[in-house]
Short mmCIF file of C-alpha atoms in Angstrom, two decimals:
data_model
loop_
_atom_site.label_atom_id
_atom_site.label_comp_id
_atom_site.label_asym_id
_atom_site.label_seq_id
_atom_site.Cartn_x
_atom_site.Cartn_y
_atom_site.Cartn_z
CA UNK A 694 7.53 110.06 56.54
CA UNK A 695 4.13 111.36 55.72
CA UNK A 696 3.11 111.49 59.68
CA UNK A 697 4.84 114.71 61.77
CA UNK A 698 4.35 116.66 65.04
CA UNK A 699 4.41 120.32 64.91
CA UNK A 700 4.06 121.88 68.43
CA UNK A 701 3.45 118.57 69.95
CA UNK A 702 0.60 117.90 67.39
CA UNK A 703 0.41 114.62 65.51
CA UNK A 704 -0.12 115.79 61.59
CA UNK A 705 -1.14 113.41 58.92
CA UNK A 706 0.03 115.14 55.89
CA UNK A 707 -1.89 112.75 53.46
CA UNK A 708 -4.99 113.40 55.08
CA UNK A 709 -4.72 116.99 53.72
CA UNK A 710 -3.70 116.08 50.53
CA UNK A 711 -6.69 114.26 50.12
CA UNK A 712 -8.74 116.83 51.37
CA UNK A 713 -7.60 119.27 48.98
CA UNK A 714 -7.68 117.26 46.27
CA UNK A 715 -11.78 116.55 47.12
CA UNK A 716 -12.38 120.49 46.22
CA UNK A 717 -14.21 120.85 43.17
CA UNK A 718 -11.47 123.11 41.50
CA UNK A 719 -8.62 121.59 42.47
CA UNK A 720 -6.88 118.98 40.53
CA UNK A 721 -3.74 117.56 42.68
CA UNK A 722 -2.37 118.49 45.91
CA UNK A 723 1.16 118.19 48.15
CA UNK A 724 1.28 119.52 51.68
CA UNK A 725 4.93 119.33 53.35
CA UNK A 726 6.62 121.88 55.86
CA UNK A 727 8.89 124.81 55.53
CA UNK A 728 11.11 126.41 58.32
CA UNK A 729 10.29 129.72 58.51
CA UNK A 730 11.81 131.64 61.52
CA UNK A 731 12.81 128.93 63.35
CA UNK A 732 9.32 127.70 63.36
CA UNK A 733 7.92 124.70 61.46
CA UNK A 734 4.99 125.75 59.32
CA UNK A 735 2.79 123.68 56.89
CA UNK A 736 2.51 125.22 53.84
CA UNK A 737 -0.03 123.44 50.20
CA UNK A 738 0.84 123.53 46.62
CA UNK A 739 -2.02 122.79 44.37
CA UNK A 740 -2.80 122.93 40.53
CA UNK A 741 -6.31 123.79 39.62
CA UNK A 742 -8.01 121.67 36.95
CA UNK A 743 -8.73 124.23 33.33
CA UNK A 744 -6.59 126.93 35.12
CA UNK A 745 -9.65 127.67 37.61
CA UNK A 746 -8.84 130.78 40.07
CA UNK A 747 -9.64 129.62 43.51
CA UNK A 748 -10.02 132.04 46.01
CA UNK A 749 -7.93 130.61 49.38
CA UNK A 750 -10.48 131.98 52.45
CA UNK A 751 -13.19 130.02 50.39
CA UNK A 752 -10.55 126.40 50.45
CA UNK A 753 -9.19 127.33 53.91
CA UNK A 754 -13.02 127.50 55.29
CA UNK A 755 -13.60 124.50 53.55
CA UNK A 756 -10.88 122.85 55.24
CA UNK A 757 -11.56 123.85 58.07
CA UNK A 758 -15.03 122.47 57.84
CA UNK A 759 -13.18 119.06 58.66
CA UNK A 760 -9.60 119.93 59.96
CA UNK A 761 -7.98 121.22 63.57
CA UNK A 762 -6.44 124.29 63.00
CA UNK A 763 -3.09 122.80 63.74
CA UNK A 764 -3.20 121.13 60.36
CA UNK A 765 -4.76 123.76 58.36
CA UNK A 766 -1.64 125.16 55.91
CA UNK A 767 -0.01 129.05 56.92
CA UNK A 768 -0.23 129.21 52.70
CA UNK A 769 -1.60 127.69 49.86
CA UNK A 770 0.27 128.04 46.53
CA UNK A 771 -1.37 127.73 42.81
CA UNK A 772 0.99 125.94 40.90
CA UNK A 773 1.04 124.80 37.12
CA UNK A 774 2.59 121.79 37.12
CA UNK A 775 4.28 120.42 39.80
CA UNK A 776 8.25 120.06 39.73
CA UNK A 777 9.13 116.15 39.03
CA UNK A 778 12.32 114.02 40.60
CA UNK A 779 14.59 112.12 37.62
CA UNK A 780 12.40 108.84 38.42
CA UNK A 781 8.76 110.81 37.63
CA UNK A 782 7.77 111.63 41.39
CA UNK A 783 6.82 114.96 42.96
CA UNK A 784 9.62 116.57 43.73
CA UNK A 785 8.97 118.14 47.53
CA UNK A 786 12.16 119.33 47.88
CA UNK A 787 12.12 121.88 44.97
CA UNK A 788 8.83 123.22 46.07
CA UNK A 789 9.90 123.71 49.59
CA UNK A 790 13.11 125.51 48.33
CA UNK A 791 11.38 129.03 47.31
CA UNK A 792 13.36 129.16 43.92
CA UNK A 793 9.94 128.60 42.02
CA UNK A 794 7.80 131.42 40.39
CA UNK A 795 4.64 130.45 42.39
CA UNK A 796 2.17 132.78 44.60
CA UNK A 797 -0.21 132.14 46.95
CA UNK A 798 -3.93 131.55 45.88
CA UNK A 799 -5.37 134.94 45.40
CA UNK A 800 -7.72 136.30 48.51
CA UNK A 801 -10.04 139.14 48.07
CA UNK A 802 -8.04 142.46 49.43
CA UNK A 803 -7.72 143.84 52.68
CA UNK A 804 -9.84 146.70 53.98
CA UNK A 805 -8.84 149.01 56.78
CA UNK A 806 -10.57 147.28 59.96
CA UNK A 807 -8.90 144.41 58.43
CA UNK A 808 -5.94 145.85 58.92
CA UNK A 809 -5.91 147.26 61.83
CA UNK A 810 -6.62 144.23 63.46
CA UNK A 811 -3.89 142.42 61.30
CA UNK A 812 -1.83 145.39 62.80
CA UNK A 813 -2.84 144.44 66.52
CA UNK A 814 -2.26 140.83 65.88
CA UNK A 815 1.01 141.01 64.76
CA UNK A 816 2.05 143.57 67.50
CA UNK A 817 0.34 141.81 70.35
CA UNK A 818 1.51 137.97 68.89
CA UNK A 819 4.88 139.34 68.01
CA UNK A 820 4.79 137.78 64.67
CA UNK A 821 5.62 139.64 61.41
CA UNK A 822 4.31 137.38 58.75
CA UNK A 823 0.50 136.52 59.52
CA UNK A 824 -2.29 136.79 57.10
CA UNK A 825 -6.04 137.70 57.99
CA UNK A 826 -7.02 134.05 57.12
CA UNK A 827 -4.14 132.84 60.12
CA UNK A 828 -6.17 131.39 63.39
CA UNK A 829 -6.03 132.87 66.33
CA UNK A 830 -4.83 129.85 68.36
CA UNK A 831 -2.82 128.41 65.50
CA UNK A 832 -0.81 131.27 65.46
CA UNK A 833 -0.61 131.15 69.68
CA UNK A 834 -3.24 133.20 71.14
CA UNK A 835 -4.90 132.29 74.54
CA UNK A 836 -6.96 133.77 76.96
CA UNK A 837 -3.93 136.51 77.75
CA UNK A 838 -3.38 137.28 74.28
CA UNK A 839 -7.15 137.59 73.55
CA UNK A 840 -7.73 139.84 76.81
CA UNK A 841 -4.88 142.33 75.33
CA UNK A 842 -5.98 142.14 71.84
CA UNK A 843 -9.82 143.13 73.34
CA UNK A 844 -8.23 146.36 75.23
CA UNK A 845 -6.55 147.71 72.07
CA UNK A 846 -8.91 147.23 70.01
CA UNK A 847 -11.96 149.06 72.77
CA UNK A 848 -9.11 151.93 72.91
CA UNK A 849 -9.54 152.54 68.97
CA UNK A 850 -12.67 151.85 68.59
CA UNK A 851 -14.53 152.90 71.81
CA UNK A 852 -17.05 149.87 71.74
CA UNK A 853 -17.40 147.14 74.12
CA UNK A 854 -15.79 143.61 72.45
CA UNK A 855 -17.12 140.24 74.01
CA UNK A 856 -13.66 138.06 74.60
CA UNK A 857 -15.73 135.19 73.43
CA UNK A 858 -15.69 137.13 70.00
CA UNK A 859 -12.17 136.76 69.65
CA UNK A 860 -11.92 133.30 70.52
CA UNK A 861 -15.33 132.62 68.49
CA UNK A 862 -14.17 133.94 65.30
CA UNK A 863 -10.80 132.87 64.89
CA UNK A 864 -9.22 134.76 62.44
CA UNK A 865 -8.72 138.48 61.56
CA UNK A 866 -11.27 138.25 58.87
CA UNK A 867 -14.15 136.96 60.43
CA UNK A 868 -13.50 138.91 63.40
CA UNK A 869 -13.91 142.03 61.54
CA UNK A 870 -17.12 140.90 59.85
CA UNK A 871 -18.68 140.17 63.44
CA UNK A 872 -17.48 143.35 65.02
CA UNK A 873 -18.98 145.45 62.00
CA UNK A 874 -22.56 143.33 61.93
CA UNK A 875 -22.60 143.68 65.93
CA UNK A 876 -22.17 147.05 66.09
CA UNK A 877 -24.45 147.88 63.37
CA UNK A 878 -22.25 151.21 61.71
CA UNK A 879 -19.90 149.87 59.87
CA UNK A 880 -18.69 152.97 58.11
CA UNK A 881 -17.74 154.77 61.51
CA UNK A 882 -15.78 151.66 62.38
CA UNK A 883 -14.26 151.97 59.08
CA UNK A 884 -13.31 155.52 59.48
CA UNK A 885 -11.57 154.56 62.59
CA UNK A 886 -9.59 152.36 61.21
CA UNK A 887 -8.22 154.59 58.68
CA UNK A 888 -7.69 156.65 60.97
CA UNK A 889 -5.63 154.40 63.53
CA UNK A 890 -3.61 153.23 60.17
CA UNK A 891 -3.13 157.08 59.28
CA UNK A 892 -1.55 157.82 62.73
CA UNK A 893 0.58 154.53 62.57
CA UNK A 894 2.03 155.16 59.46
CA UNK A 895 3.15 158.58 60.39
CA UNK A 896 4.68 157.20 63.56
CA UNK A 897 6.83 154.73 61.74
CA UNK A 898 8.28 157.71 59.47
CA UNK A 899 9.25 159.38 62.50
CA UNK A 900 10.91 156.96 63.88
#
């Protein structure tokens, strides 16, 4: 069945497929779910047309440009070729499996604020395995969530954060951009940052 709820959300799975398979670089596309965790995620395989490299914030904005964020995928994979059934179909099952050599579409790399607010996510949300491209309510923030993600991140920073921000910007990335163009010194935010990561990482030795 190519219809699904996830979370009490009605998910067309074709309708991302052919989303996917509108962007310029990308030549075919499958969308299906994985259990990961208990929890049923949506997760993309794509193959690019002349071996393009696409970069996955640039196709998960564009998706998002038409799509809730309940049916926007946790990852996107680059694929070759995609495995085929005996009869010449896609077969689903073998790319839901994890025994194939893929990896997810390259995104640019991480910086520190980046991080630390990855870090504060995945502390706050309790969740182990979220990206910076993950949305905030996809991944089950609310206003609670939001209000204790806003005091952690004052504490470290010592700045003033609009909870509207949080909400506003979604993800971990974009959140990062906005706090560093609002507050107009980006390298002493940075420098924080390192810092907090510093202190965390000797922390987790000691313990």
């Amino acid at each position: 069945d190519r219809q699904l709820k996830i979370d009490g959300y009605r998910i067309e799975l074709e309708e991302i497929e052919a989303l996917l398979k509108k962007f310029p670089l990308i030549n075919d596309a499958v969308v299906a779910t994985k259990n990961i965790n208990d929890s049923v995620m949506l997760f993309a395989w794509v193959t690019s047309k002349s071996n393009e490299v696409i970069d996955q914030t640039t196709l998960r904005t564009y998706l998002k440009r038409f799509l809730p964020h309940y049916m926007i995928p946790r990852n996107i994979y680059a694929i070759k070729e995609f495995p085929l059934t005996p009869n010449g179909k896609i077969d689903v099952n073998a790319l839901q499996a994890d025994d194939l050599n893929v990896k997810p579409i390259v995104t640019s790399s991480i910086n520190p604020l980046e991080k630390t607010i990855l870090m504060i996510w995945m502390n706050v949300l309790k969740k182990a395995n979220l990206t910076i491209d993950d949305d905030f309510i996809g991944a089950g923030g609310h206003s609670l969530i939001a209000t204790q993600i806003r005091a952690k991140l004052e504490k470290i920073f010592k700045i003033e954060i609009p909870i509207t921000l949080i909400f506003n910007s979604r993800t971990v990335r974009e959140l990062a951009r906005e706090m560093t163009v609002n507050q107009g010194n980006g390298s002493n935010i940075m420098a924080l940052a390192e810092q907090f990561i510093h202190l965390a990482s000797k922390k987790d030795r000691l313990n």
